[in-house]
Coordinates of C-alpha atoms in Angstrom, one line a residue:
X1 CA 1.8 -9.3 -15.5
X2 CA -1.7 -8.2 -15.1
X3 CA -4.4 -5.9 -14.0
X4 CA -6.8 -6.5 -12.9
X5 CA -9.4 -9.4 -12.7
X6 CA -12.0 -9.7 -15.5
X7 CA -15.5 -11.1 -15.8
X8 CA -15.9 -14.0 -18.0
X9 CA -17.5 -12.8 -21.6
X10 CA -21.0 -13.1 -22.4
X11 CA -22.4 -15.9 -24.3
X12 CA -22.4 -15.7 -28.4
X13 CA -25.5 -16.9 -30.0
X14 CA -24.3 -18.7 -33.3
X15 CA -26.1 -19.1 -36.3
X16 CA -26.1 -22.6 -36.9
X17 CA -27.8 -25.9 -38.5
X18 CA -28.4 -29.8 -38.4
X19 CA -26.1 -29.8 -34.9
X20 CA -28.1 -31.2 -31.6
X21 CA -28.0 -28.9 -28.7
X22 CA -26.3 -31.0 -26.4
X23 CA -23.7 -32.0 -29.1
X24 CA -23.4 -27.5 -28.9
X25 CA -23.5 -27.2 -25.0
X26 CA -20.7 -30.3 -25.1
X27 CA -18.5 -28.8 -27.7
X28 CA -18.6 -25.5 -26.1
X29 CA -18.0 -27.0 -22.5
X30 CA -15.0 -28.4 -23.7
X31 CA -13.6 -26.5 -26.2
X32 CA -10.1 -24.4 -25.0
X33 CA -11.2 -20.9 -24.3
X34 CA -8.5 -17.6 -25.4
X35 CA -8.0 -16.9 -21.4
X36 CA -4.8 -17.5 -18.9
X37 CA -5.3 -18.2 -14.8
X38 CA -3.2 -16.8 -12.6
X39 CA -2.0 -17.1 -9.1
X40 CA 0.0 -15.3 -6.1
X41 CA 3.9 -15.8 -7.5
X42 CA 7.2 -15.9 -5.6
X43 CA 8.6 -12.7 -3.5
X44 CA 12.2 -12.4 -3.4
X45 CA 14.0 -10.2 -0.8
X46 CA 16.4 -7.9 -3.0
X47 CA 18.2 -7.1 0.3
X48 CA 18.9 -11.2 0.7
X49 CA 20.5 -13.5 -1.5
X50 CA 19.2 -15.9 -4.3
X51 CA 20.8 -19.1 -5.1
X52 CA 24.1 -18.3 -2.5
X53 CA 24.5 -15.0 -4.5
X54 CA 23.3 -11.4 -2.9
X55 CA 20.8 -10.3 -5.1
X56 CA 22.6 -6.8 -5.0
X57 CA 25.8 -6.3 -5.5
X58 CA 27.6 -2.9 -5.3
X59 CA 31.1 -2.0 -6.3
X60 CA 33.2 1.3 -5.9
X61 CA 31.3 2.6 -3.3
X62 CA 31.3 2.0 0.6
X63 CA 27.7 -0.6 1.3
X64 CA 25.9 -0.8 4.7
X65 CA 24.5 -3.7 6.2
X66 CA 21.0 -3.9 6.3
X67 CA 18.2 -5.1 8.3
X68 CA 14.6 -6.1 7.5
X69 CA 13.4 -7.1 3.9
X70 CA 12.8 -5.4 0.4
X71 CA 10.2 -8.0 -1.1
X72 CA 9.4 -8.0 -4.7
X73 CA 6.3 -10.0 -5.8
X74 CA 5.5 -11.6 -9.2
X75 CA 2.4 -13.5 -10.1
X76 CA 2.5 -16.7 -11.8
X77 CA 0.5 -17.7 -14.6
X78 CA -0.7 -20.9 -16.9
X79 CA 1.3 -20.5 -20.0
X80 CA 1.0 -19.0 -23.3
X81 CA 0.3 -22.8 -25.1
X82 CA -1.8 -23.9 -21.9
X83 CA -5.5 -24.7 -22.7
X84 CA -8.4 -24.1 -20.2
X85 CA -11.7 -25.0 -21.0
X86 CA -15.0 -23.6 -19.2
X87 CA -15.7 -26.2 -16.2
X88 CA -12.0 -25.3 -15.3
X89 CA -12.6 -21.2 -15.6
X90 CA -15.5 -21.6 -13.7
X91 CA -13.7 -23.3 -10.6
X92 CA -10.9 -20.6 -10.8
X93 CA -13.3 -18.1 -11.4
X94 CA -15.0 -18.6 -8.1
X95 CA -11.6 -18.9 -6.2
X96 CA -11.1 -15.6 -4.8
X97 CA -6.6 -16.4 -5.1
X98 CA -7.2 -16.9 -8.4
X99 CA -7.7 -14.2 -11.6
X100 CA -9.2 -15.1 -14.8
X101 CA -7.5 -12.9 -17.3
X102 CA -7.6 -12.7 -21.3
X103 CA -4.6 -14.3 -23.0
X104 CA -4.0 -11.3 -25.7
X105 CA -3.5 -9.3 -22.1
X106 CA -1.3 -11.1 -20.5
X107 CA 1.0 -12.1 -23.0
X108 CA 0.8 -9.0 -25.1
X109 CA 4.1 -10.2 -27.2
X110 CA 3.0 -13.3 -28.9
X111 CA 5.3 -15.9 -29.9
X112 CA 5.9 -19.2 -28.7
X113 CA 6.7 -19.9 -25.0
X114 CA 10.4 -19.8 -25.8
X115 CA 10.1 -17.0 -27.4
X116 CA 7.6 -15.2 -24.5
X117 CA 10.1 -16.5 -21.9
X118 CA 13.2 -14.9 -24.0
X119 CA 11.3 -11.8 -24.3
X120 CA 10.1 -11.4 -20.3
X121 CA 13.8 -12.3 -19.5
X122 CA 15.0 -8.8 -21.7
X123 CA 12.5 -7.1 -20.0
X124 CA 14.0 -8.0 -16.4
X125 CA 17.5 -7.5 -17.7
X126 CA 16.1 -3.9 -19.2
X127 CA 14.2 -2.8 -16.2
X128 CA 17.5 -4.2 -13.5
X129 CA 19.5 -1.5 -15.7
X130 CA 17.0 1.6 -15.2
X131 CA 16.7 0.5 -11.5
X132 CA 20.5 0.9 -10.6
X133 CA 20.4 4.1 -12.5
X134 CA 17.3 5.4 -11.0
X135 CA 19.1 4.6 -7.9
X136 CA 22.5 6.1 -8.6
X137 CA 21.0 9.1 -10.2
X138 CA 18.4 9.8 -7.1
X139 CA 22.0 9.4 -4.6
X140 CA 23.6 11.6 -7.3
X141 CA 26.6 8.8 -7.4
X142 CA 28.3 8.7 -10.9
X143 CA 27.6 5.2 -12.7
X144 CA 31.3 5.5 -14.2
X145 CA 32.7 5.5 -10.8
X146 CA 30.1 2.6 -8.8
X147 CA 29.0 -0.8 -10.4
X148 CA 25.9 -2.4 -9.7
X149 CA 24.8 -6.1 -10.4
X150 CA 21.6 -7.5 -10.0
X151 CA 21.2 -11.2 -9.4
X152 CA 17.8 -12.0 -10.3
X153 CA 17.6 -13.0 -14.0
X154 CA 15.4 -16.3 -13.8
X155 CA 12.2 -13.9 -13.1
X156 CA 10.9 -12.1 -16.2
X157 CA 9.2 -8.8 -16.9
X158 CA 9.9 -5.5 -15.5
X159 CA 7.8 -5.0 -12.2
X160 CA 10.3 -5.5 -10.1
X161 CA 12.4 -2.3 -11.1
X162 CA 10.9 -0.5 -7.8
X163 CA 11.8 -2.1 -5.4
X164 CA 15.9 -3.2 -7.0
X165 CA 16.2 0.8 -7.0
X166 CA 15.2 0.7 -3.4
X167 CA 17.4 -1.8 -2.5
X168 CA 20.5 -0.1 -4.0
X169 CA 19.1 2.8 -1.6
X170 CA 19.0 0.8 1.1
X171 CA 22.5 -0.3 0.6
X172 CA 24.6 2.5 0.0
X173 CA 22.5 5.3 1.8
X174 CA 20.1 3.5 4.1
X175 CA 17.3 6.2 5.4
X176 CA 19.7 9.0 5.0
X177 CA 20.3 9.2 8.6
X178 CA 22.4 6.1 9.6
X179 CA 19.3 4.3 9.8
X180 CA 17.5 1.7 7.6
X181 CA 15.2 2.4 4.9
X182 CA 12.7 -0.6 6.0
X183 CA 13.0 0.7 9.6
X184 CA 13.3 -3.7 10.4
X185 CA 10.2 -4.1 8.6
X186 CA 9.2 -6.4 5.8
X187 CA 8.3 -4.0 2.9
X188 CA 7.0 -5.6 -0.6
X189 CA 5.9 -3.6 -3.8
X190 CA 5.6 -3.8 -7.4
X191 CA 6.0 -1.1 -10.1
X192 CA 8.0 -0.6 -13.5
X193 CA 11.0 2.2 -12.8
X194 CA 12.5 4.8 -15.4
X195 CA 16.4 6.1 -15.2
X196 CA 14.8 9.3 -14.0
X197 CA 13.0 7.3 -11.1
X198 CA 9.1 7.3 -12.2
X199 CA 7.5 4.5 -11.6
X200 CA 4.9 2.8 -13.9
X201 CA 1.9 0.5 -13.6
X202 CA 2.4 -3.4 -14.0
X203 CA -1.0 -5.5 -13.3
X204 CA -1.5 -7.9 -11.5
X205 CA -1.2 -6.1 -8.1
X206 CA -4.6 -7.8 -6.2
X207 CA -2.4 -11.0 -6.4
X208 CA 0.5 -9.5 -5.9
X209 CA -0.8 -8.7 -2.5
X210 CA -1.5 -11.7 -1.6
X211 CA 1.6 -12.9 -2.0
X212 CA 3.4 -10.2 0.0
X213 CA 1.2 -10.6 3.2
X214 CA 1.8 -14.4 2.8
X215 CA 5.4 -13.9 2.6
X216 CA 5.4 -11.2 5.9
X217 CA 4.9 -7.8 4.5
X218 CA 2.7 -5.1 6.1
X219 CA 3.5 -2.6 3.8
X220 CA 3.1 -3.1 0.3
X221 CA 4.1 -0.1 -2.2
X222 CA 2.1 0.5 -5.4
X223 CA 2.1 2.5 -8.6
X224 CA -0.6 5.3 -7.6
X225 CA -2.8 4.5 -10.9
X226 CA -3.4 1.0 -9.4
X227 CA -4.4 1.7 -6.1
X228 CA -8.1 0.8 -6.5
X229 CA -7.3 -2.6 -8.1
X230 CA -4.8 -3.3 -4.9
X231 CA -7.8 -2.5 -2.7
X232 CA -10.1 -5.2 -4.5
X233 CA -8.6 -7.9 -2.3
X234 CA -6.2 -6.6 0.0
X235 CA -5.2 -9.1 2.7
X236 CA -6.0 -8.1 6.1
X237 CA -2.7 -6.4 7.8
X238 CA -1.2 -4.8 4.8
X239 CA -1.0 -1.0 4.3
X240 CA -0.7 0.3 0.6
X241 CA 1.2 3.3 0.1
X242 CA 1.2 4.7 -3.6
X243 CA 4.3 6.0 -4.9
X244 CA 4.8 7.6 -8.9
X245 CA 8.5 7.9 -8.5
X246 CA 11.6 6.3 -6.4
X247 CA 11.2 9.5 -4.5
X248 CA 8.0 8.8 -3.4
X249 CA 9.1 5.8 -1.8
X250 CA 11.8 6.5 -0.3
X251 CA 9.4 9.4 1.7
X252 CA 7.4 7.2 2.6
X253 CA 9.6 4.4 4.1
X254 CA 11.2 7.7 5.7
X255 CA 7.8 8.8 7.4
X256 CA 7.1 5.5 8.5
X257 CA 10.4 5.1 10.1
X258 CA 9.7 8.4 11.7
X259 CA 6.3 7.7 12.9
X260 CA 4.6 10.2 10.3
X261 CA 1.9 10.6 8.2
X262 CA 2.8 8.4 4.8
X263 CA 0.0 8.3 1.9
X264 CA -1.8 5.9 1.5
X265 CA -4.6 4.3 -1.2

């Protein structure tokens, strides 16, 4: 999951012989170019359900119900084995939903698309684990005592740690004061999480944007290093609010609720 978007590179002059110039300009036109395109993804509210199955589920400790939505976002992007040639970079260059991004960046672990897929899929499984312990350890609950399953396994890579830590929040303590930690609204975000709550940077947040106003967010939560690239094409209506850790976030869904001052990018 990606960045940020990136201009096309400029042309290579090649030292070459006894090959017509339009036979060149033809083979470069069509030859597949080292680049992936990618797209606003699904959201998925981690306060709903997926597939007839609650998204979180908590055991050995009292839950609350909850109101309003905890959107994560993903992007989605031509895969690893995908070719794109220049006439179709161009198009998608020009298209401002679109992002043009180098293969090597996107897919940083190599492999085959099996073996991508297998790997993203860790990732998620990884980064659902540090969530519910971020969580746990923020509402100083012991992990020995409560259980925490998270159903969301067909959606690879780690950027939706964030907002499954917020959820468990949401769940078992609301706002801290009877209340809940969306305040009714429809909150989306993106961001890698630690067991000690510190969120990371993931990429791809300009589409990532996109996606969550589509889907009914106004406020959209982002790793404070990526606050620029979320402003590149933020969707009219959102409000960005930059968070480092799960306790930034929870702040600021707190202020809002209140009516306060929150940070924003």
């Amino acid at each position: 999951m990606l960045s940020r978007l990136l201009r096309l590179p400029r042309p290579v002059a090649l030292a070459v012989s006894a090959v017509p110039v339009v036979g060149l300009f033809a083979v470069a036109v069509l030859a597949p170019l080292p680049f992936v395109v990618a797209q606003p993804g699904l959201t998925a509210d981690v306060l709903g359900e997926r597939d007839g199955k609650p998204v979180i589920t908590v055991s050995g400790a009292p839950t609350r119900p909850t109101t309003g939505q905890l959107r994560m976002t993903t992007i989605q992007a031509t895969g690893p084995s995908t070719t794109v040639n220049l006439p179709e970079l161009l198009d998608d260059w020009f298209d401002r939903s679109r992002a043009v991004m180098p293969k090597e960046v996107v897919y940083s672990s190599g492999g085959t698309d099996k073996e991508i897929e297998e790997h993203n899929l860790e990732e998620m499984a990884k980064s659902q684990s540090a969530a519910a312990e971020a969580a746990l350890g923020y509402l100083h609950k012991d992990p020995k005592g409560v259980k925490v399953e998270l159903n969301l396994a067909d959606v690879g890579g780690p950027s939706a740690g964030l907002l499954f830590s917020l959820g468990i929040v949401d769940k078992l303590d609301g706002d801290g004061s009877g209340g809940d930690l969306t305040g009714g609204r429809t909150i989306a975000g993106t961001g890698t999480i630690a067991a000690d709550g510190a969120v990371g940077a993931v990429g791809g947040v300009a589409l990532k944007t996109q996606a969550a106003r589509r889907d009914g967010a106004t406020v959209f939560l982002v790793p404070k290093a990526e606050c620029s690239d979320a402003q590149s094409e933020l969707p009219e209506g959102l409000r960005l609010v930059p968070v480092t850790s799960l306790t930034d976030a929870v702040n600021a869904l707190r202020a809002l609720n209140r009516g306060e001052d929150a940070p924003s990018c």
